[in-house]
PDB file of C-alpha atoms in Angstrom:
ATOM      1  CA  UNK A 461     -11.148  30.132   8.590  1.00 35.00           C
ATOM      2  CA  UNK A 462     -11.979  30.047   4.932  1.00 36.00           C
ATOM      3  CA  UNK A 463     -14.675  27.807   3.539  1.00 36.00           C
ATOM      4  CA  UNK A 464     -14.408  27.167  -0.209  1.00 37.00           C
ATOM      5  CA  UNK A 465     -17.032  25.408  -2.274  1.00 35.00           C
ATOM      6  CA  UNK A 466     -17.117  25.051  -6.019  1.00 34.00           C
ATOM      7  CA  UNK A 467     -20.611  24.373  -7.403  1.00 34.00           C
ATOM      8  CA  UNK A 468     -21.336  24.506 -11.149  1.00 35.00           C
ATOM      9  CA  UNK A 469     -18.111  26.363 -11.880  1.00 36.00           C
ATOM     10  CA  UNK A 470     -18.973  29.173  -9.546  1.00 37.00           C
ATOM     11  CA  UNK A 471     -16.870  29.956  -6.574  1.00 38.00           C
ATOM     12  CA  UNK A 472     -18.558  30.638  -3.210  1.00 41.00           C
ATOM     13  CA  UNK A 473     -16.409  31.733  -0.329  1.00 40.00           C
ATOM     14  CA  UNK A 474     -17.425  32.525   3.209  1.00 40.00           C
ATOM     15  CA  UNK A 475     -14.700  33.870   5.403  1.00 41.00           C
ATOM     16  CA  UNK A 476     -14.517  34.867   9.021  1.00 41.00           C
ATOM     17  CA  UNK A 477     -11.449  36.257  10.685  1.00 39.00           C
ATOM     18  CA  UNK A 478     -10.086  34.270  13.538  1.00 43.00           C
ATOM     19  CA  UNK A 479      -8.069  36.650  15.654  1.00 49.00           C
ATOM     20  CA  UNK A 480      -5.765  38.709  13.414  1.00 51.00           C
ATOM     21  CA  UNK A 481      -5.446  35.963  10.707  1.00 54.00           C
ATOM     22  CA  UNK A 482      -6.772  36.887   7.355  1.00 54.00           C
ATOM     23  CA  UNK A 483      -8.663  34.338   5.287  1.00 55.00           C
ATOM     24  CA  UNK A 484      -5.944  34.285   2.608  1.00 51.00           C
ATOM     25  CA  UNK A 485      -3.234  33.495   5.198  1.00 52.00           C
ATOM     26  CA  UNK A 486      -5.480  30.639   6.466  1.00 59.00           C
ATOM     27  CA  UNK A 487      -5.851  29.353   2.967  1.00 54.00           C
ATOM     28  CA  UNK A 488      -2.108  29.473   2.383  1.00 53.00           C
ATOM     29  CA  UNK A 489      -1.330  27.605   5.580  1.00 60.00           C
ATOM     30  CA  UNK A 490      -2.990  24.515   4.176  1.00 61.00           C
ATOM     31  CA  UNK A 491      -0.904  21.747   2.768  1.00 52.00           C
ATOM     32  CA  UNK A 492       0.511  22.297  -0.801  1.00 49.00           C
ATOM     33  CA  UNK A 493      -1.645  19.444  -2.103  1.00 47.00           C
ATOM     34  CA  UNK A 494      -4.842  21.109  -0.880  1.00 53.00           C
ATOM     35  CA  UNK A 495      -3.758  24.418  -2.409  1.00 47.00           C
ATOM     36  CA  UNK A 496      -2.726  22.798  -5.669  1.00 47.00           C
ATOM     37  CA  UNK A 497      -6.103  21.180  -6.051  1.00 47.00           C
ATOM     38  CA  UNK A 498      -7.718  24.613  -5.560  1.00 47.00           C
ATOM     39  CA  UNK A 499      -5.402  26.777  -7.608  1.00 42.00           C
ATOM     40  CA  UNK A 500      -8.372  28.435  -9.400  1.00 41.00           C
ATOM     41  CA  UNK A 501      -9.604  29.660  -5.998  1.00 35.00           C
ATOM     42  CA  UNK A 502      -6.341  31.544  -5.211  1.00 37.00           C
ATOM     43  CA  UNK A 503      -7.091  34.109  -7.893  1.00 36.00           C
ATOM     44  CA  UNK A 504     -10.498  34.863  -6.519  1.00 35.00           C
ATOM     45  CA  UNK A 505      -9.328  34.919  -2.873  1.00 37.00           C
ATOM     46  CA  UNK A 506      -6.350  37.066  -3.765  1.00 39.00           C
ATOM     47  CA  UNK A 507      -8.471  39.567  -5.614  1.00 38.00           C
ATOM     48  CA  UNK A 508     -10.906  39.816  -2.639  1.00 40.00           C
ATOM     49  CA  UNK A 509      -8.476  40.094   0.227  1.00 40.00           C
ATOM     50  CA  UNK A 510      -5.174  41.446  -1.183  1.00 45.00           C
ATOM     51  CA  UNK A 511      -3.732  44.087  -3.377  1.00 48.00           C
ATOM     52  CA  UNK A 512      -2.802  43.274  -6.996  1.00 50.00           C
ATOM     53  CA  UNK A 513       0.999  42.997  -6.306  1.00 53.00           C
ATOM     54  CA  UNK A 514       0.353  40.665  -3.346  1.00 61.00           C
ATOM     55  CA  UNK A 515      -1.803  38.446  -5.500  1.00 62.00           C
ATOM     56  CA  UNK A 516       0.872  38.130  -8.117  1.00 61.00           C
ATOM     57  CA  UNK A 517       3.377  37.358  -5.363  1.00 72.00           C
ATOM     58  CA  UNK A 518       1.315  34.247  -4.435  1.00 87.00           C
ATOM     59  CA  UNK A 519       1.696  32.935  -7.975  1.00 91.00           C
ATOM     60  CA  UNK A 520       5.484  32.730  -7.408  1.00 93.00           C
ATOM     61  CA  UNK A 521       4.885  30.944  -4.106  1.00 94.00           C
ATOM     62  CA  UNK A 522       2.658  28.344  -5.844  1.00 94.00           C
ATOM     63  CA  UNK A 523       5.083  27.886  -8.662  1.00 95.00           C
ATOM     64  CA  UNK A 524       8.190  27.349  -6.428  1.00 95.00           C
ATOM     65  CA  UNK A 525       6.413  24.928  -4.194  1.00 96.00           C
ATOM     66  CA  UNK A 526       5.008  22.906  -7.063  1.00 96.00           C
ATOM     67  CA  UNK A 527       8.481  22.643  -8.663  1.00 96.00           C
ATOM     68  CA  UNK A 528      10.188  21.809  -5.350  1.00 97.00           C
ATOM     69  CA  UNK A 529       7.619  19.111  -4.494  1.00 97.00           C
ATOM     70  CA  UNK A 530       7.795  17.570  -7.983  1.00 97.00           C
ATOM     71  CA  UNK A 531      11.614  17.566  -7.890  1.00 96.00           C
ATOM     72  CA  UNK A 532      11.591  15.782  -4.552  1.00 95.00           C
ATOM     73  CA  UNK A 533       9.153  13.152  -5.875  1.00 96.00           C
ATOM     74  CA  UNK A 534      11.325  12.555  -8.892  1.00 95.00           C
ATOM     75  CA  UNK A 535       8.941  13.961 -11.538  1.00 96.00           C
ATOM     76  CA  UNK A 536      10.262  15.130 -14.888  1.00 96.00           C
ATOM     77  CA  UNK A 537       7.479  17.611 -15.622  1.00 97.00           C
ATOM     78  CA  UNK A 538       5.207  19.809 -13.521  1.00 97.00           C
ATOM     79  CA  UNK A 539       2.102  21.760 -14.520  1.00 96.00           C
ATOM     80  CA  UNK A 540       1.897  25.190 -12.871  1.00 95.00           C
ATOM     81  CA  UNK A 541      -1.063  27.444 -12.777  1.00 91.00           C
ATOM     82  CA  UNK A 542      -1.955  30.290 -12.438  1.00 90.00           C
ATOM     83  CA  UNK A 543       0.855  32.222 -14.143  1.00 93.00           C
ATOM     84  CA  UNK A 544       1.984  35.858 -14.303  1.00 93.00           C
ATOM     85  CA  UNK A 545       4.714  37.673 -16.185  1.00 94.00           C
ATOM     86  CA  UNK A 546       6.823  37.694 -12.991  1.00 94.00           C
ATOM     87  CA  UNK A 547       6.641  33.851 -12.783  1.00 95.00           C
ATOM     88  CA  UNK A 548       7.760  33.579 -16.445  1.00 96.00           C
ATOM     89  CA  UNK A 549      10.758  35.888 -15.778  1.00 96.00           C
ATOM     90  CA  UNK A 550      11.622  33.911 -12.639  1.00 96.00           C
ATOM     91  CA  UNK A 551      11.603  30.700 -14.723  1.00 97.00           C
ATOM     92  CA  UNK A 552      13.778  32.286 -17.410  1.00 97.00           C
ATOM     93  CA  UNK A 553      16.393  33.107 -14.767  1.00 97.00           C
ATOM     94  CA  UNK A 554      16.211  29.494 -13.544  1.00 97.00           C
ATOM     95  CA  UNK A 555      16.603  28.226 -17.056  1.00 97.00           C
ATOM     96  CA  UNK A 556      19.524  30.532 -17.751  1.00 96.00           C
ATOM     97  CA  UNK A 557      21.432  29.015 -14.803  1.00 96.00           C
ATOM     98  CA  UNK A 558      20.510  25.437 -15.830  1.00 96.00           C
ATOM     99  CA  UNK A 559      18.164  24.511 -12.989  1.00 96.00           C
ATOM    100  CA  UNK A 560      15.236  23.715 -15.357  1.00 96.00           C
ATOM    101  CA  UNK A 561      15.417  22.496 -18.908  1.00 95.00           C
ATOM    102  CA  UNK A 562      12.618  24.334 -20.736  1.00 95.00           C
ATOM    103  CA  UNK A 563       9.071  25.465 -20.121  1.00 96.00           C
ATOM    104  CA  UNK A 564       6.062  25.953 -22.288  1.00 96.00           C
ATOM    105  CA  UNK A 565       3.358  28.593 -21.742  1.00 96.00           C
ATOM    106  CA  UNK A 566      -0.139  27.410 -22.510  1.00 94.00           C
ATOM    107  CA  UNK A 567      -2.684  30.204 -23.004  1.00 92.00           C
ATOM    108  CA  UNK A 568      -6.068  29.114 -21.847  1.00 91.00           C
ATOM    109  CA  UNK A 569      -7.576  32.666 -21.971  1.00 90.00           C
ATOM    110  CA  UNK A 570      -7.567  32.772 -18.147  1.00 89.00           C
ATOM    111  CA  UNK A 571      -4.574  32.939 -15.954  1.00 85.00           C
ATOM    112  CA  UNK A 572      -2.509  30.585 -18.142  1.00 91.00           C
ATOM    113  CA  UNK A 573      -0.543  27.424 -17.506  1.00 95.00           C
ATOM    114  CA  UNK A 574       3.136  26.516 -17.717  1.00 96.00           C
ATOM    115  CA  UNK A 575       4.587  23.013 -18.215  1.00 97.00           C
ATOM    116  CA  UNK A 576       8.117  23.001 -16.747  1.00 97.00           C
ATOM    117  CA  UNK A 577      10.657  20.330 -17.688  1.00 97.00           C
ATOM    118  CA  UNK A 578      12.733  19.522 -14.607  1.00 96.00           C
ATOM    119  CA  UNK A 579      16.276  18.210 -14.772  1.00 95.00           C
ATOM    120  CA  UNK A 580      16.927  17.188 -11.210  1.00 93.00           C
ATOM    121  CA  UNK A 581      19.161  20.096 -10.145  1.00 95.00           C
ATOM    122  CA  UNK A 582      16.874  21.935  -7.758  1.00 95.00           C
ATOM    123  CA  UNK A 583      17.812  21.314  -4.158  1.00 95.00           C
ATOM    124  CA  UNK A 584      15.793  24.151  -2.761  1.00 95.00           C
ATOM    125  CA  UNK A 585      13.828  27.048  -4.200  1.00 94.00           C
ATOM    126  CA  UNK A 586      11.777  29.568  -2.331  1.00 94.00           C
ATOM    127  CA  UNK A 587      10.241  33.020  -2.169  1.00 94.00           C
ATOM    128  CA  UNK A 588      11.220  35.783   0.194  1.00 91.00           C
ATOM    129  CA  UNK A 589       8.175  37.510   1.734  1.00 85.00           C
ATOM    130  CA  UNK A 590       7.997  40.422   2.204  1.00 87.00           C
ATOM    131  CA  UNK A 591      10.048  41.667  -0.691  1.00 88.00           C
ATOM    132  CA  UNK A 592      12.905  43.361   1.087  1.00 91.00           C
ATOM    133  CA  UNK A 593      14.558  46.406  -0.455  1.00 94.00           C
ATOM    134  CA  UNK A 594      18.276  46.221  -0.907  1.00 91.00           C
ATOM    135  CA  UNK A 595      20.985  48.333  -2.453  1.00 94.00           C
ATOM    136  CA  UNK A 596      23.813  46.881  -4.490  1.00 90.00           C
ATOM    137  CA  UNK A 597      26.011  47.177  -1.429  1.00 92.00           C
ATOM    138  CA  UNK A 598      23.663  44.828   0.531  1.00 92.00           C
ATOM    139  CA  UNK A 599      23.667  42.050  -2.070  1.00 94.00           C
ATOM    140  CA  UNK A 600      26.699  40.286  -0.569  1.00 93.00           C
ATOM    141  CA  UNK A 601      25.033  40.194   2.868  1.00 93.00           C
ATOM    142  CA  UNK A 602      21.880  38.635   1.442  1.00 93.00           C
ATOM    143  CA  UNK A 603      23.912  36.035  -0.498  1.00 94.00           C
ATOM    144  CA  UNK A 604      25.457  34.887   2.737  1.00 93.00           C
ATOM    145  CA  UNK A 605      22.113  34.911   4.465  1.00 91.00           C
ATOM    146  CA  UNK A 606      20.040  32.924   1.874  1.00 92.00           C
ATOM    147  CA  UNK A 607      22.505  30.687  -0.060  1.00 94.00           C
ATOM    148  CA  UNK A 608      24.550  27.768   1.273  1.00 92.00           C
ATOM    149  CA  UNK A 609      27.731  29.058  -0.405  1.00 89.00           C
ATOM    150  CA  UNK A 610      28.905  32.234  -2.187  1.00 84.00           C
ATOM    151  CA  UNK A 611      29.502  30.273  -5.432  1.00 86.00           C
ATOM    152  CA  UNK A 612      26.446  28.055  -5.255  1.00 91.00           C
ATOM    153  CA  UNK A 613      22.905  29.225  -5.861  1.00 95.00           C
ATOM    154  CA  UNK A 614      21.160  32.332  -7.168  1.00 96.00           C
ATOM    155  CA  UNK A 615      19.060  35.131  -5.690  1.00 96.00           C
ATOM    156  CA  UNK A 616      16.420  36.511  -8.030  1.00 96.00           C
ATOM    157  CA  UNK A 617      15.795  40.259  -7.736  1.00 96.00           C
ATOM    158  CA  UNK A 618      13.389  42.680  -9.310  1.00 95.00           C
ATOM    159  CA  UNK A 619      15.186  45.945 -10.230  1.00 95.00           C
ATOM    160  CA  UNK A 620      14.457  49.028 -12.230  1.00 95.00           C
ATOM    161  CA  UNK A 621      16.245  47.280 -15.110  1.00 94.00           C
ATOM    162  CA  UNK A 622      13.948  44.217 -14.900  1.00 96.00           C
ATOM    163  CA  UNK A 623      14.096  40.847 -13.163  1.00 96.00           C
ATOM    164  CA  UNK A 624      17.608  39.487 -12.900  1.00 96.00           C
ATOM    165  CA  UNK A 625      19.914  37.398 -10.783  1.00 96.00           C
ATOM    166  CA  UNK A 626      22.078  38.873  -8.014  1.00 96.00           C
ATOM    167  CA  UNK A 627      25.310  38.605 -10.022  1.00 96.00           C
ATOM    168  CA  UNK A 628      23.960  40.694 -12.896  1.00 96.00           C
ATOM    169  CA  UNK A 629      22.563  43.217 -10.416  1.00 96.00           C
ATOM    170  CA  UNK A 630      26.009  43.499  -8.808  1.00 95.00           C
ATOM    171  CA  UNK A 631      27.666  43.948 -12.224  1.00 96.00           C
ATOM    172  CA  UNK A 632      25.190  46.689 -13.179  1.00 96.00           C
ATOM    173  CA  UNK A 633      25.354  48.226  -9.664  1.00 95.00           C
ATOM    174  CA  UNK A 634      21.604  48.346  -9.240  1.00 96.00           C
ATOM    175  CA  UNK A 635      19.556  47.551  -6.192  1.00 95.00           C
ATOM    176  CA  UNK A 636      15.942  46.351  -5.980  1.00 96.00           C
ATOM    177  CA  UNK A 637      13.717  43.912  -4.160  1.00 96.00           C
ATOM    178  CA  UNK A 638      14.387  40.293  -3.414  1.00 95.00           C
ATOM    179  CA  UNK A 639      11.980  37.967  -5.144  1.00 95.00           C
ATOM    180  CA  UNK A 640      13.378  34.542  -4.225  1.00 95.00           C
ATOM    181  CA  UNK A 641      16.230  32.140  -4.441  1.00 96.00           C
ATOM    182  CA  UNK A 642      17.203  28.703  -5.724  1.00 96.00           C
ATOM    183  CA  UNK A 643      20.134  26.356  -5.409  1.00 95.00           C
TER     184      UNK A 643
END
């Protein structure tokens, strides 16, 4: 159980493990609206209980959930915070495939914010946790596993050549880790 209280812009957390569940997992099991109202707290919790790469991974989870929820409610814009370079690259891949219109990064000298213009094409977007390793031979298997059709949707991968979609990774014959998907 995680107890979060914000008093005078200072974050106080008290955590106690219940069984084998970590405080960060308990925080992430809350509803998306509770998490969205406490986005500032994720950075502090992640830095206390997780490694740096895991904390950045939660930024992608928050971003994809916020976009998916805003899309389902018919919103045209969504404000996402906190932001990392991985989130920006993920959004660039989505923009390249036409699933979002444009996005604007707002530097607030903290973790940053992004305003994403939605166009109504997102049916589902998500993050794969843990980030599974796959070679370029395994890409076809993951396309069948994650996407509704071979010609519909995109898997986003992080490779040694940067963050790219599964089609570009197949053309370059590089493997990597699966970040997420959208269709």
